[in-house]
Coordinates of C-alpha atoms in Angstrom, one line a residue:
Chain Q
M1 CA 54.9 108.4 -1.7
I2 CA 58.4 107.7 -0.7
D3 CA 61.1 110.3 -1.4
F4 CA 64.1 108.3 -2.8
N5 CA 66.5 111.1 -1.7
T6 CA 65.5 110.7 2.0
L7 CA 66.3 106.9 2.0
E8 CA 69.4 105.5 3.7
K9 CA 71.1 102.1 3.7
G10 CA 70.3 100.3 6.9
Q11 CA 67.1 102.2 7.5
Q12 CA 64.3 100.0 8.8
I13 CA 61.0 99.8 6.9
G14 CA 59.1 98.1 9.7
S15 CA 58.0 94.6 10.8
T16 CA 55.0 92.5 10.8
T17 CA 53.8 89.1 11.9
V18 CA 51.9 86.6 9.6
L19 CA 50.0 83.7 11.2
V20 CA 49.7 80.4 9.2
N21 CA 47.4 77.5 10.1
R22 CA 46.4 74.4 8.2
A23 CA 43.5 76.1 6.7
D24 CA 45.8 78.6 5.1
L25 CA 47.9 75.9 3.7
V26 CA 44.9 74.2 2.0
R27 CA 43.9 77.7 0.7
Y28 CA 47.4 78.3 -0.7
A29 CA 47.6 74.8 -2.3
G30 CA 44.2 75.5 -4.0
A31 CA 45.2 79.0 -5.2
S32 CA 48.7 78.1 -6.3
G33 CA 48.0 74.6 -7.7
D34 CA 50.9 73.2 -5.5
F35 CA 49.3 70.0 -4.0
N36 CA 52.4 68.4 -2.6
P37 CA 50.9 66.4 0.3
I38 CA 53.9 67.5 2.6
H39 CA 51.7 70.7 3.0
W40 CA 48.5 69.0 4.1
N41 CA 49.0 65.4 5.0
E42 CA 50.7 64.7 8.3
R43 CA 51.4 60.9 7.6
F44 CA 53.0 61.7 4.3
A45 CA 55.1 64.5 5.7
T46 CA 56.5 62.4 8.7
E47 CA 57.0 59.4 6.2
V48 CA 59.4 61.6 4.1
G49 CA 61.4 62.7 7.2
L50 CA 59.8 66.0 8.0
P51 CA 58.7 67.0 11.5
G52 CA 55.0 67.1 10.3
V53 CA 53.0 69.3 7.8
I54 CA 55.2 72.2 6.7
A55 CA 54.1 75.5 5.0
H56 CA 54.7 75.9 1.3
G57 CA 58.0 77.9 0.9
M58 CA 56.1 80.0 -1.6
F59 CA 53.4 80.8 1.1
T60 CA 56.1 82.2 3.2
M61 CA 57.8 84.0 0.4
G62 CA 54.3 85.4 -1.0
A63 CA 53.2 86.5 2.5
A64 CA 56.6 88.0 3.6
V65 CA 56.5 90.5 0.7
Q66 CA 53.4 92.3 2.1
L67 CA 55.7 94.3 4.4
V68 CA 57.4 95.6 1.2
T69 CA 54.1 96.3 -0.5
D70 CA 52.9 98.2 2.4
W71 CA 56.0 100.3 2.5
A72 CA 56.1 100.9 -1.2
G73 CA 52.3 101.5 -1.5
N74 CA 52.4 99.6 -4.8
P75 CA 52.7 95.9 -5.3
G76 CA 53.6 96.6 -9.0
A77 CA 56.7 98.5 -7.8
I78 CA 58.5 95.2 -6.7
V79 CA 60.4 94.5 -9.9
D80 CA 62.7 91.8 -8.5
Y81 CA 62.2 89.4 -5.5
Q82 CA 64.2 86.5 -4.5
T83 CA 64.9 84.1 -1.5
R84 CA 66.5 80.9 -0.5
F85 CA 64.4 78.5 1.6
T86 CA 66.6 77.1 4.4
K87 CA 64.4 75.9 7.1
P88 CA 60.9 74.5 7.0
V89 CA 58.0 76.3 8.8
P90 CA 56.1 73.6 10.7
V91 CA 52.4 74.1 11.0
A92 CA 51.0 72.2 13.9
D93 CA 47.5 70.8 14.5
P94 CA 47.2 70.4 18.3
A95 CA 44.4 68.4 19.6
G96 CA 41.5 70.3 20.9
T97 CA 41.9 73.2 18.5
N98 CA 39.6 74.3 15.6
P99 CA 41.7 73.9 12.5
S100 CA 40.2 77.1 11.0
D101 CA 40.5 79.3 14.1
F102 CA 43.7 78.0 15.6
E103 CA 46.1 80.8 15.1
G104 CA 48.9 78.5 14.0
T105 CA 52.5 79.4 13.4
A106 CA 53.8 83.0 13.7
I107 CA 56.1 84.1 10.9
E108 CA 58.0 87.2 11.9
I109 CA 59.1 89.5 9.2
A110 CA 61.3 92.6 9.4
G111 CA 62.7 94.7 6.5
T112 CA 65.8 97.0 6.2
I113 CA 67.1 98.9 3.1
G114 CA 70.1 96.9 2.0
A115 CA 71.1 98.8 -1.1
L116 CA 70.1 101.9 -3.1
D117 CA 70.7 102.5 -6.8
A118 CA 70.4 106.3 -7.5
E119 CA 70.7 105.8 -11.3
A120 CA 67.9 103.2 -11.5
R121 CA 66.1 104.7 -8.5
T122 CA 65.6 101.4 -6.9
A123 CA 65.9 100.3 -3.4
R124 CA 66.6 96.8 -2.3
V125 CA 64.8 95.8 0.9
D126 CA 66.4 92.9 2.8
L127 CA 63.9 90.9 4.8
V128 CA 64.6 88.8 7.9
V129 CA 62.0 86.1 8.1
S130 CA 61.9 83.9 11.1
V131 CA 59.9 81.5 13.1
E132 CA 60.6 81.2 16.9
G133 CA 64.0 82.9 16.4
T134 CA 65.1 80.6 13.5
K135 CA 65.5 82.2 10.1
V136 CA 63.4 80.4 7.6
L137 CA 64.3 82.3 4.5
V138 CA 67.8 83.5 3.7
K139 CA 68.8 86.1 1.3
A140 CA 65.2 87.3 0.9
Q141 CA 65.6 90.5 -1.0
A142 CA 62.9 92.7 -2.8
V143 CA 63.9 95.3 -5.3
V144 CA 61.5 98.4 -5.4
Q145 CA 61.3 100.8 -8.2
L146 CA 60.7 104.2 -6.8
Chain P
M1 CA 66.5 56.0 -10.9
S2 CA 69.0 58.7 -11.0
I3 CA 69.0 62.2 -12.4
N4 CA 69.7 62.4 -16.1
P5 CA 73.0 64.4 -16.3
D6 CA 72.2 65.5 -19.9
L7 CA 69.3 67.7 -18.7
A8 CA 71.3 70.8 -18.5
G9 CA 70.7 73.1 -21.5
R10 CA 67.4 71.5 -22.4
I11 CA 64.5 73.8 -23.2
Y12 CA 60.8 72.9 -22.9
P13 CA 58.9 75.0 -25.3
A14 CA 55.7 77.0 -24.1
Q15 CA 52.6 75.1 -23.9
E16 CA 48.9 76.2 -23.8
P17 CA 48.7 80.0 -22.7
Y18 CA 47.7 80.7 -19.1
A19 CA 44.8 83.0 -18.9
V20 CA 45.2 85.3 -15.9
G21 CA 41.7 85.7 -14.4
R22 CA 40.3 88.3 -12.0
E23 CA 39.0 85.8 -9.6
K24 CA 42.3 83.9 -9.7
I25 CA 44.2 87.1 -8.7
R26 CA 41.8 87.7 -5.9
E27 CA 42.0 84.1 -4.8
F28 CA 45.9 84.0 -4.9
A29 CA 46.0 87.4 -3.2
A30 CA 43.8 86.1 -0.4
A31 CA 45.9 82.9 -0.1
V32 CA 49.2 84.9 0.5
K33 CA 47.3 87.4 2.8
A34 CA 48.0 90.2 0.5
T35 CA 45.9 93.1 1.3
H36 CA 46.6 95.9 -1.2
R37 CA 43.2 96.8 -2.8
A38 CA 44.7 96.8 -6.4
H39 CA 44.5 92.9 -6.2
Y40 CA 40.8 93.1 -5.5
D41 CA 39.4 96.3 -6.8
L42 CA 39.3 97.6 -10.4
D43 CA 39.3 101.3 -9.3
A44 CA 42.3 100.7 -7.0
A45 CA 44.2 99.0 -9.8
A46 CA 43.2 101.9 -12.2
A47 CA 44.6 104.3 -9.6
L48 CA 48.0 102.7 -10.1
G49 CA 47.7 102.9 -13.9
H50 CA 46.6 99.4 -14.6
G51 CA 43.7 98.4 -16.8
D52 CA 42.7 95.4 -14.7
L53 CA 43.4 93.8 -11.4
L54 CA 47.1 93.8 -10.5
A55 CA 48.6 90.3 -9.6
P56 CA 50.7 89.9 -6.4
P57 CA 54.5 89.9 -6.7
T58 CA 54.7 86.0 -6.5
F59 CA 51.7 85.3 -8.7
A60 CA 53.9 84.2 -11.6
I61 CA 54.7 81.0 -9.6
I62 CA 51.6 79.5 -10.8
V63 CA 52.8 79.9 -14.5
A64 CA 56.4 78.9 -13.5
Q65 CA 55.5 75.8 -11.7
R66 CA 53.3 74.7 -14.5
A67 CA 56.5 75.0 -16.8
D68 CA 58.6 73.2 -14.2
A69 CA 56.1 70.4 -14.3
L70 CA 57.2 69.7 -17.8
L71 CA 60.7 68.8 -16.5
V72 CA 59.6 67.1 -13.3
N73 CA 57.1 65.0 -15.2
D74 CA 59.3 64.1 -18.1
P75 CA 60.1 60.4 -17.7
D76 CA 63.4 61.0 -19.2
S77 CA 64.5 63.5 -16.3
G78 CA 64.6 60.7 -13.7
I79 CA 63.2 63.2 -11.1
D80 CA 61.1 61.6 -8.3
F81 CA 58.7 64.4 -7.3
S82 CA 58.2 63.1 -3.9
R83 CA 62.0 63.7 -3.2
V84 CA 61.9 67.3 -4.6
V85 CA 62.6 70.2 -2.1
H86 CA 62.3 73.8 -3.3
A87 CA 65.6 75.4 -2.5
D88 CA 65.5 78.9 -4.0
Q89 CA 63.2 81.2 -6.0
R90 CA 63.6 84.5 -7.9
F91 CA 61.2 86.6 -9.8
T92 CA 62.1 89.4 -12.2
H93 CA 59.3 91.4 -13.4
H94 CA 59.7 93.2 -16.8
R95 CA 56.2 94.5 -16.3
P96 CA 53.4 93.8 -13.8
I97 CA 51.0 90.9 -14.5
V98 CA 47.4 92.0 -14.8
A99 CA 44.1 90.1 -15.3
G100 CA 43.4 89.4 -18.9
D101 CA 47.1 88.6 -19.7
Q102 CA 47.6 85.4 -21.7
L103 CA 50.9 84.1 -20.6
V104 CA 53.2 81.4 -22.0
A105 CA 56.4 80.1 -20.4
E106 CA 59.6 78.6 -22.0
L107 CA 61.5 76.5 -19.5
H108 CA 65.2 76.4 -19.6
V109 CA 67.2 73.9 -17.6
D110 CA 70.2 76.1 -16.7
T111 CA 72.3 73.8 -14.4
V112 CA 72.4 70.3 -13.0
R113 CA 74.8 69.7 -10.1
A114 CA 75.2 66.2 -8.5
M115 CA 74.8 66.4 -4.7
G116 CA 75.4 63.2 -2.9
G117 CA 73.1 60.8 -4.3
G118 CA 70.8 63.6 -5.5
A119 CA 71.1 66.7 -7.7
M120 CA 70.4 70.5 -7.5
I121 CA 68.7 71.5 -10.7
S122 CA 68.3 75.3 -11.6
T123 CA 65.5 76.2 -14.0
R124 CA 64.5 79.5 -15.6
A125 CA 61.0 80.2 -17.0
E126 CA 60.9 83.0 -19.5
I127 CA 57.3 84.2 -19.2
A128 CA 55.8 86.4 -22.1
T129 CA 52.4 87.3 -23.4
V130 CA 51.2 85.2 -26.4
A131 CA 52.0 88.4 -28.5
G132 CA 55.7 88.0 -27.4
E133 CA 55.8 90.8 -24.9
K134 CA 58.4 89.9 -22.1
V135 CA 56.6 89.9 -18.8
A136 CA 58.7 87.9 -16.1
T137 CA 61.7 85.8 -15.7
T138 CA 61.6 83.3 -12.8
V139 CA 64.5 81.3 -11.7
S140 CA 64.3 78.4 -9.2
S141 CA 66.4 75.6 -7.8
I142 CA 65.0 72.3 -6.7
L143 CA 67.0 69.8 -4.7
V144 CA 66.2 66.3 -5.6
R145 CA 67.2 64.2 -2.6
G146 CA 69.1 61.0 -3.2
E147 CA 67.7 57.7 -1.8
D148 CA 69.9 58.0 1.4
Q149 CA 69.1 61.7 2.0

């Protein structure tokens, strides 16, 4: 259990890496019902001006919050979660790789406490989510009820 | 076809309830690589005080995007789905979603802003149980790119 009184603004809560490959995108499409072909069809993605198949923004958002869940110990404690999607997450399909085993794109996630509300006993965790040093989510913030 | 400027303020009423199933929670949790046992195991969910499996924090997107589809697929909206980019997303949970919930969503079109040849459209889905208990409010913006963007 986290003791609210020991928390400080600016405190780091940890970091993690999530890997995403094409098989993950197919799985997310099926689970979420978002079958936009930019997330599974290379030809369609390039025809609409993308560098290739990209991850669902909601995959990245959904996977990034795991860091907060691990810290809070309870996914139900996340009472508010928001982000802006600023850069696409390309998911390559290199020749010679097995699409199910290929480790894919590494999404780096780090969290710090951005704000504390002593009255509501909530902590806002600010997430930095990046791929190869480029931020892919901006203003990714999760409010945790403690 | 261009975006209908009169969309702002429009409300699409709730459609058929969405029944939150255990296997869907497990499937969605696996798809976002969520590992907490409360998404998979009844005893782990009970240990956190829930009567059934607990949905991951972004699970409501399933219900919200079904509601968004009412707008996107409305021939009167002028939205070309192939030109839609998801710009931002927010979830405010009034209480956690658990398996067994029967959820309905009322979709509000809050703002429509012209951007070049396209538009930024912000919508809000008010998600509640069929009994009227407030469960979540989701807000999202989609950018509909113009023909030259």
